[in-house]
Short mmCIF file of C-alpha atoms in Angstrom, two decimals:
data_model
loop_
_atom_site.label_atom_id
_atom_site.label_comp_id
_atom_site.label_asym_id
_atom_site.label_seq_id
_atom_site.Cartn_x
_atom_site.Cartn_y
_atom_site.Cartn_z
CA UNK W 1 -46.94 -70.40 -7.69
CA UNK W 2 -45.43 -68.93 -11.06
CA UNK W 3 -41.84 -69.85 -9.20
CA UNK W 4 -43.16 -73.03 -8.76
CA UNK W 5 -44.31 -73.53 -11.94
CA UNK W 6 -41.13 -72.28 -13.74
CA UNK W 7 -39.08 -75.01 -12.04
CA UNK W 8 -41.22 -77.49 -12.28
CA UNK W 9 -40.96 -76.74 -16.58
CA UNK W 10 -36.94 -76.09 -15.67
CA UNK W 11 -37.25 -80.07 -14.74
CA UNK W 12 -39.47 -81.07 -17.22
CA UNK W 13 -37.12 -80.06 -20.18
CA UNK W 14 -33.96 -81.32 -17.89
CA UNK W 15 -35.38 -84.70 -17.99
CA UNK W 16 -36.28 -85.02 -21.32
CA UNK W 17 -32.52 -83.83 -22.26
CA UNK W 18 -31.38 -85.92 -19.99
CA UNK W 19 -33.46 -89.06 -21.64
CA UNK W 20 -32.41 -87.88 -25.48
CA UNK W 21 -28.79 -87.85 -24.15
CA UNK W 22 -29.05 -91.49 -22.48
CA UNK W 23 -31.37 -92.38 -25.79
CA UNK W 24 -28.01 -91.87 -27.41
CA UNK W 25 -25.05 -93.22 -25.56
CA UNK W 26 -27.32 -96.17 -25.53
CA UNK W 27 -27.24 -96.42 -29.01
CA UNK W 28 -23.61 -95.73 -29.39
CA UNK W 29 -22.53 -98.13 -26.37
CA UNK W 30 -22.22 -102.12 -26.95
CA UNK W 31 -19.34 -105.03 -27.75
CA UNK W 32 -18.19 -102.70 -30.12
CA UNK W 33 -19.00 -98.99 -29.39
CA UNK W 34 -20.22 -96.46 -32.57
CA UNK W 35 -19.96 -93.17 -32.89
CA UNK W 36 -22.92 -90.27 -33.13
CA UNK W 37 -21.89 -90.34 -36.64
CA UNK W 38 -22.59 -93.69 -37.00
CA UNK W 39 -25.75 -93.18 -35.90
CA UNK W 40 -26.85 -90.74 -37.78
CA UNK W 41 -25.94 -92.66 -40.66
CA UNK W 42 -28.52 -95.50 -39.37
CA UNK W 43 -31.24 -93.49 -39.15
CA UNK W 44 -30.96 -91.78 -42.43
CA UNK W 45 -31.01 -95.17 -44.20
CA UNK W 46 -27.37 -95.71 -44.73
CA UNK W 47 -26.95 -99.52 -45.94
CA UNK W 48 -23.51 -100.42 -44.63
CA UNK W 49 -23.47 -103.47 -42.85
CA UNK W 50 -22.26 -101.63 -39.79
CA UNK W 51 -25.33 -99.08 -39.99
CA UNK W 52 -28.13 -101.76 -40.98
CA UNK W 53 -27.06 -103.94 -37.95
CA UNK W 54 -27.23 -100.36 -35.96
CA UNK W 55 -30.63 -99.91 -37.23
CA UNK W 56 -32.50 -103.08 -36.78
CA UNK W 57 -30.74 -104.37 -33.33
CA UNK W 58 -29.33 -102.25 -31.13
CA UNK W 59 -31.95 -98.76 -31.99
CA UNK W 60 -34.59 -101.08 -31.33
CA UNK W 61 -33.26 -102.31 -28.02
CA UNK W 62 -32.63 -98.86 -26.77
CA UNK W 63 -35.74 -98.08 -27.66
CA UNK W 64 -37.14 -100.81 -26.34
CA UNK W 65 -35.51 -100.17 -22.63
CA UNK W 66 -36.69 -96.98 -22.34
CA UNK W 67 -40.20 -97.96 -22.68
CA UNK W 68 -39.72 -100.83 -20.14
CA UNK W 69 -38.56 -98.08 -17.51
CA UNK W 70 -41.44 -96.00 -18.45
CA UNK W 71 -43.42 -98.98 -17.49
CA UNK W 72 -41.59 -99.28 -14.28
CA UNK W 73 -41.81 -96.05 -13.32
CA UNK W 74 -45.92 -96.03 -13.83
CA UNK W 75 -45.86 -99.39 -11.89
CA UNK W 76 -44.35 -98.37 -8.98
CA UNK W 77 -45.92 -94.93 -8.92
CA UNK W 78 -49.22 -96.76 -8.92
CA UNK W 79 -47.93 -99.41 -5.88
CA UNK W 80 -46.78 -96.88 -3.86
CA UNK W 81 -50.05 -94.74 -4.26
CA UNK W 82 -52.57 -97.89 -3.69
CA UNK W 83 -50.35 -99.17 -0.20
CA UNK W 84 -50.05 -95.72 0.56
CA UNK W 85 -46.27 -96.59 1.21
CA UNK W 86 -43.35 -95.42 -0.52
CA UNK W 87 -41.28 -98.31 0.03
CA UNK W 88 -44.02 -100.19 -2.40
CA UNK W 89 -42.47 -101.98 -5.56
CA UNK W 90 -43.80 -103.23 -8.85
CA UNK W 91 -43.27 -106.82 -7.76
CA UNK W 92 -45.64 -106.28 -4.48
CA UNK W 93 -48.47 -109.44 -5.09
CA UNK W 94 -46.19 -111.97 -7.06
CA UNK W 95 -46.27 -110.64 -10.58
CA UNK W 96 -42.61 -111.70 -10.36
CA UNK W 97 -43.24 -115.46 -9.40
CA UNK W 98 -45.88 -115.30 -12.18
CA UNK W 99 -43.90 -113.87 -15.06
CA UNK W 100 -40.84 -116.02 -14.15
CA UNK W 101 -43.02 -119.45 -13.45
CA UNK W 102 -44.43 -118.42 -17.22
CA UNK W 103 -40.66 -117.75 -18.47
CA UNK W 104 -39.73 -121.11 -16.99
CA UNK W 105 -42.47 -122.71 -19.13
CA UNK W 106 -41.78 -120.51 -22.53
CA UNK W 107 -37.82 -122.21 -21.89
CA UNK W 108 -37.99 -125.60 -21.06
CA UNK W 109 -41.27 -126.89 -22.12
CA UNK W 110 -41.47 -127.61 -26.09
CA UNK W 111 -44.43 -125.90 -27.08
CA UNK W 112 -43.95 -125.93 -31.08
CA UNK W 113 -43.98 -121.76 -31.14
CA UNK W 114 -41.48 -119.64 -31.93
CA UNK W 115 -39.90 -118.87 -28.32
CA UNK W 116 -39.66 -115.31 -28.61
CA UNK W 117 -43.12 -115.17 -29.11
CA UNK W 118 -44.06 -117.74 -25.85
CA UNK W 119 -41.59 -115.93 -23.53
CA UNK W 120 -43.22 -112.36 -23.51
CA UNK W 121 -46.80 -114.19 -23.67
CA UNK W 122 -46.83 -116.58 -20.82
CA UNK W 123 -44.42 -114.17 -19.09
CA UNK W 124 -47.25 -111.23 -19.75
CA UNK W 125 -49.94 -114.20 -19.14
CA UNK W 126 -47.65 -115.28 -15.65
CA UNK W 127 -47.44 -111.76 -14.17
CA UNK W 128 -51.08 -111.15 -15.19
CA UNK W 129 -52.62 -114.24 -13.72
CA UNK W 130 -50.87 -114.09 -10.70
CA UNK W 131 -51.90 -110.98 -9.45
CA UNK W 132 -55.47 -112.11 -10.82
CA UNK W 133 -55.21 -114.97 -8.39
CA UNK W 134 -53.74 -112.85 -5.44
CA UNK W 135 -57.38 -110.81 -5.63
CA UNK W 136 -59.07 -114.04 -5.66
CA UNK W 137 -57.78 -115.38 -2.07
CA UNK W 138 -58.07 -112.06 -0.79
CA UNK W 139 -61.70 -111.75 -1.92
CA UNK W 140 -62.65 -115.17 -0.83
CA UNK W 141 -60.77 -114.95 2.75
CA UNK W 142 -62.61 -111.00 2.85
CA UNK W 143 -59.57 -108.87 3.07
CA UNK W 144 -59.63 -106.96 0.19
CA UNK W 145 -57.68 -104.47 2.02
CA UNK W 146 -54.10 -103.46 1.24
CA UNK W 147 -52.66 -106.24 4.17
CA UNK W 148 -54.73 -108.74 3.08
CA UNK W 149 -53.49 -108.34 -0.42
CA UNK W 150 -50.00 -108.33 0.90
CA UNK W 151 -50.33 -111.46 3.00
CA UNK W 152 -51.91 -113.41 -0.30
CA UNK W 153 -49.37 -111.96 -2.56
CA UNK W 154 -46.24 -113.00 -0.11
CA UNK W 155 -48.19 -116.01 0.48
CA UNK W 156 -48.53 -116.75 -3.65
CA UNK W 157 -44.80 -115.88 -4.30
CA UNK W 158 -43.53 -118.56 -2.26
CA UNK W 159 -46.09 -121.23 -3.89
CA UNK W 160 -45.14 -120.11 -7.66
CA UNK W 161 -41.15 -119.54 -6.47
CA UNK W 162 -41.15 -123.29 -5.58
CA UNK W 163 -43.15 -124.37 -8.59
CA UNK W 164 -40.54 -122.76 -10.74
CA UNK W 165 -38.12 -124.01 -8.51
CA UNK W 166 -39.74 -127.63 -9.32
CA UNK W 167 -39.86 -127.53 -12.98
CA UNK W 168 -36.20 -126.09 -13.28
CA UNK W 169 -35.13 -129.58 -11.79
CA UNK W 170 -37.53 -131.62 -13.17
CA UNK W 171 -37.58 -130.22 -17.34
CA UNK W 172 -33.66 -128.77 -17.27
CA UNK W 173 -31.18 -131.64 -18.68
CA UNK W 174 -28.39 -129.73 -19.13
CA UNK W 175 -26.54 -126.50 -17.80
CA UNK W 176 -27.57 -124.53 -20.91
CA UNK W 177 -30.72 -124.12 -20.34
CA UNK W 178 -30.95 -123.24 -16.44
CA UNK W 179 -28.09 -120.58 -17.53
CA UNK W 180 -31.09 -118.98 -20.17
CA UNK W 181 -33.60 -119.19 -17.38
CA UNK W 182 -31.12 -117.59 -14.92
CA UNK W 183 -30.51 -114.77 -17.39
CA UNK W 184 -33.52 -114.17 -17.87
CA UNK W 185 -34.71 -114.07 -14.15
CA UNK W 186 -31.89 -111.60 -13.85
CA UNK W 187 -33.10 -109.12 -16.14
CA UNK W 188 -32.48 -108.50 -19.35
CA UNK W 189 -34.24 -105.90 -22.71
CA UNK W 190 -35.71 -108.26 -25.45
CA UNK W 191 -34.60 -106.63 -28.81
CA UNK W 192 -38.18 -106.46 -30.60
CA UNK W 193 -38.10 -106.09 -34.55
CA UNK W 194 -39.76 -102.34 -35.33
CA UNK W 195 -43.18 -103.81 -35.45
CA UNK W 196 -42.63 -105.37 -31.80
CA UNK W 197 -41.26 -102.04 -30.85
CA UNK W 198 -44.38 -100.33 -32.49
CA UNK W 199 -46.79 -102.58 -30.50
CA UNK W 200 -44.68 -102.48 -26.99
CA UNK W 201 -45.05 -98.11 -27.76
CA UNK W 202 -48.89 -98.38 -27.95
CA UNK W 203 -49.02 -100.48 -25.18
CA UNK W 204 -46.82 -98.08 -23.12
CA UNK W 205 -49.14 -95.30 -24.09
CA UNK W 206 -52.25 -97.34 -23.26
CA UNK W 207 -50.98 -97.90 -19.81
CA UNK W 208 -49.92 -94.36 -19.20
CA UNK W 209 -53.70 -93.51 -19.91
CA UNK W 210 -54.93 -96.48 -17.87
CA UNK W 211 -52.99 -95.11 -14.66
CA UNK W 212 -54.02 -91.48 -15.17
CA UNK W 213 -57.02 -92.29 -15.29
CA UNK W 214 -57.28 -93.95 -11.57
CA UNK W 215 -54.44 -90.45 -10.35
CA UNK W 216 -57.63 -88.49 -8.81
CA UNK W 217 -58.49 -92.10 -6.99
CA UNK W 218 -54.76 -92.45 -5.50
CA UNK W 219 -54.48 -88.57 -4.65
CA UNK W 220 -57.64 -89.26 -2.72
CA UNK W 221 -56.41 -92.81 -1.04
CA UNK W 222 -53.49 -90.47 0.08
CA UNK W 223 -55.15 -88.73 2.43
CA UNK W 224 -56.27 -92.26 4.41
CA UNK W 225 -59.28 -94.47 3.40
CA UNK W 226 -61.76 -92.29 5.73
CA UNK W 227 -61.09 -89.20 4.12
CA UNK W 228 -61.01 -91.15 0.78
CA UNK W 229 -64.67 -92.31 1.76
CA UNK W 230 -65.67 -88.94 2.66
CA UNK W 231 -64.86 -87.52 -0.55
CA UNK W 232 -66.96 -89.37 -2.40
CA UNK W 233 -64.16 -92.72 -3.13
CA UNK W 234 -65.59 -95.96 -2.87
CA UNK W 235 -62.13 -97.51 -1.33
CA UNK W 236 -62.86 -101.53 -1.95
CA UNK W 237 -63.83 -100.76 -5.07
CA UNK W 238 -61.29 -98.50 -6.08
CA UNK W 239 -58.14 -100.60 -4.27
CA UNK W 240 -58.67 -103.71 -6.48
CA UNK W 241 -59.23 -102.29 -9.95
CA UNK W 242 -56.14 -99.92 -9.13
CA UNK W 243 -54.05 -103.16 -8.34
CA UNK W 244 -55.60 -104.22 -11.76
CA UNK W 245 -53.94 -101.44 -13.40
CA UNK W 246 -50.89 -101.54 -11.76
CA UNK W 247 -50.30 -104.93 -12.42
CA UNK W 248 -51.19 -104.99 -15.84
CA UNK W 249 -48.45 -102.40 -16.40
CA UNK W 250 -45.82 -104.84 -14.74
CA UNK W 251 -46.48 -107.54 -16.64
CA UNK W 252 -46.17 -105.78 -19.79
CA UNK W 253 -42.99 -104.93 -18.24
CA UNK W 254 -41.63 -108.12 -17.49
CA UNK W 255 -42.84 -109.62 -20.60
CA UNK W 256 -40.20 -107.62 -22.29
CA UNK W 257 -37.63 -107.02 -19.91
CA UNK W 258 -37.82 -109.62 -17.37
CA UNK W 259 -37.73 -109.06 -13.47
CA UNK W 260 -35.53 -105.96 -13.16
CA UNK W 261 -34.90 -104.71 -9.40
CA UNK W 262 -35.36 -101.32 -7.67
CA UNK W 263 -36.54 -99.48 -11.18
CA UNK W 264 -40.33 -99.30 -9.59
CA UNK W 265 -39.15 -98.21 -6.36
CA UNK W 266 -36.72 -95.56 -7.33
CA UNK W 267 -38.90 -94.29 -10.20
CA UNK W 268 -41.56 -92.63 -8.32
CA UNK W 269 -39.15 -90.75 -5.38
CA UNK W 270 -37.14 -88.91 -8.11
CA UNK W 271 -40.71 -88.23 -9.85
CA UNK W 272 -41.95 -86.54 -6.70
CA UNK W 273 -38.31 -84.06 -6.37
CA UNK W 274 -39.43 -83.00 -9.25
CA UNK W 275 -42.99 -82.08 -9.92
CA UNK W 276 -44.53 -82.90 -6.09
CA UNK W 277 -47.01 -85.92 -5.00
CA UNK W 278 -49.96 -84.94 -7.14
CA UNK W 279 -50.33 -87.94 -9.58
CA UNK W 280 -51.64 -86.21 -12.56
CA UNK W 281 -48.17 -84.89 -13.19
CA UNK W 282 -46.53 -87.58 -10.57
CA UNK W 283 -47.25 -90.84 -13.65
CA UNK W 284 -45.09 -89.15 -16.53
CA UNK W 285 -42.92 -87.98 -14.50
CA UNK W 286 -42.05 -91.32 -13.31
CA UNK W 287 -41.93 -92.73 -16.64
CA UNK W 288 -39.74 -90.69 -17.76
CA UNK W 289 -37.38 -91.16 -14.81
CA UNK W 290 -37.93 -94.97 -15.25
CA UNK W 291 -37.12 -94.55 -19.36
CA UNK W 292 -33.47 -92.69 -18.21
CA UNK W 293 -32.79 -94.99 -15.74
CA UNK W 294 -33.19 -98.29 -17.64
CA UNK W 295 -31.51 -96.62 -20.86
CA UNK W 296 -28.16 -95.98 -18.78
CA UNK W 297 -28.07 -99.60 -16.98
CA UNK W 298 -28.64 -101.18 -20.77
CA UNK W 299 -26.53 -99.31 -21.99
CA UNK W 300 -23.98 -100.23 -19.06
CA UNK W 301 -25.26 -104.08 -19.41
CA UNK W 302 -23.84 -104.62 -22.71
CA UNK W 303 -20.43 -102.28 -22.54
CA UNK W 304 -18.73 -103.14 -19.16
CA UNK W 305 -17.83 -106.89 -20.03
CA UNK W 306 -17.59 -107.26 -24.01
CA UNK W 307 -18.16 -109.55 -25.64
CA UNK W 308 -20.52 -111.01 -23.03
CA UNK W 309 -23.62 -108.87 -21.51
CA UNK W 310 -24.25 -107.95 -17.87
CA UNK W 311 -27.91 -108.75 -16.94
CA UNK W 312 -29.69 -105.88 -16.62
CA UNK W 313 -31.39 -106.76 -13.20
CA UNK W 314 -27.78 -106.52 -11.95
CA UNK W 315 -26.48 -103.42 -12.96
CA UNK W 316 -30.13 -102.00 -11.30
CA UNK W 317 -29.86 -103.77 -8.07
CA UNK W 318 -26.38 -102.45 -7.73
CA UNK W 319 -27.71 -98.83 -8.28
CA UNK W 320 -30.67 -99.29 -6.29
CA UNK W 321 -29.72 -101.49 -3.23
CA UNK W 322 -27.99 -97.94 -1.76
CA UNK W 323 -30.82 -95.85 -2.73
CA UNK W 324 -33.36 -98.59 -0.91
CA UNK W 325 -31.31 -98.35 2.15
CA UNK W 326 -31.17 -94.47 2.20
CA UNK W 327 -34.75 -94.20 1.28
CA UNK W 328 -35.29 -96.34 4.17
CA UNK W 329 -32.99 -95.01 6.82
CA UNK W 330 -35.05 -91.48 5.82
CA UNK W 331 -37.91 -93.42 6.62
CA UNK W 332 -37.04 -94.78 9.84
CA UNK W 333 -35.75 -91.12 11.17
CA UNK W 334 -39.27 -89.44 10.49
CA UNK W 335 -41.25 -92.15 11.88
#
């Protein structure tokens, strides 16, 4: 046990090096790359052009990543716990279709609001509502359980894909604005002003309480919905309200960083080499892997073709496409 607890602390502190380090090639990488210096400079107040532009757009977007992958990573950690399968992903019951039908809206449909404030809304509102209305069918066709919330949410992607689909055609008049949809379908950090930062951190910490709350009820669903039951778990209760949570963490997600791939799926299995399957410790964990993973590939997104940016949802599917198959070749060989 005490071996087991030092290396579990050995990872701990690894990590959150690891995440300081990414925190600051983030900051230093771009169109035009800064130095440590630099950024020092920034954060002490220094009012050079170079370091005020520092401060206000790219710290904030760094920042701003990380917490998205923190997101992620409690997302997925919650999917994978509720489906009892580790091959479970943030964007299970159409929160994706949702938050980009609601991004499609926020784009192309003039709605007299400032449009950074409309995109993270209806995208929020979009990922939020979908997943609402996945519950819905499953509740009124009686299969509450975790296929019958697949089926609906497979069944409610395709409806809001062609929707979105429809009103791309229908609203876009020029090339212009089906490229900004596009983008933004692909992935990509929203640089939030510090108060937008300050409200995206509470949020983050909110959900981190809301899904540590429902760990006991996932370490319980782990051991099958019988033993669940016998333990004292009241399973189609406790499914929904944890696909609640979950998906109230992805949409926060998306609202800021738009649909990024494999983040949710790769979070959770890097969580689990580290501090075991017990979600207590299993949910920070993840976020934290989430927060270093999203870090590198924004920081990656905006240096590897200056002066244009990379979407983010790219760089991640590149990563995680390999680690999907592994994870599911692994799979395949113990079942």
């Amino acid at each position: 046990m005490a071996a087991s607890g030092m290396k579990a602390t050995r990872a701990w502190g690894a990590a959150w090096a690891l995440l300081a380090g990414c925190l600051l090639l983030g900051a230093c990488a771009g169109h035009q790359w800064a130095s440590p210096a630099d950024v020092w400079r920034a954060v002490l107040g220094d009012e050079a052009l170079r370091s005020r532009l520092l401060f206000e757009w790219r710290l904030p977007r760094v920042l701003a990543s990380a917490l998205v992958g923190a997101l992620l990573g409690l997302s997925g950690t919650v999917f994978q716990g509720v489906f009892r399968n580790p091959l479970a992903e943030p964007y299970l019951l159409g929160a994706s279709g949702g938050a980009a039908l609601g991004a499609t809206i926020a784009l192309l449909v003039p709605l007299g609001l400032p449009q950074a404030l409309t995109l993270s809304s209806l995208a929020f509102v979009g990922a939020w509502g979908a997943t609402l209305l996945v519950l819905g069918v499953a509740r009124v066709a009686g299969a509450l359980d975790s296929a019958g919330l697949l089926l609906a949410g497979v069944a409610l992607a395709a409806v809001l894909g062609a929707v979105r689909s429809f009103l791309m055609l229908a609203l876009s008049d020029e090339t212009v604005s089906l490229q900004v949809v596009m983008s933004w379908v692909l992935g990509g950090i929203q640089t939030p002003s510090w108060a937008g930062l300050g409200l995206l951190a509470l949020i983050t910490v909110a959900c981190l309480a809301a899904t540590r709350a429902i760990a006991p009820g996932l370490d319980l669903l782990g051991l099958g919905h019988q033993a669940a039951q016998g333990f004292g778990l009241h399973v189609a209760r406790f499914v929904p309200r944890a696909v609640l949570v979950g998906s109230l963490v992805v949409a926060a997600a998306v609202a800021y960083g738009g649909l990024v791939a494999f983040v949710g799926l790769a979070a959770p299995h890097i969580a689990r080499w580290m501090v075991g399957p017990l979600h207590r410790r299993l949910l920070p964990a993840s976020a934290l892997v989430g927060a270093i993973v999203v870090t590198v590939a924004d920081a990656i997104a905006r240096a590897a073709l200056p002066p244009a940016e990379v979407p983010l949802g790219l760089i991640t599917a590149v990563a995680g496409g390999p680690f999907f198959i592994v994870l599911l070749a692994r799979r395949l060989r113990t079942a």
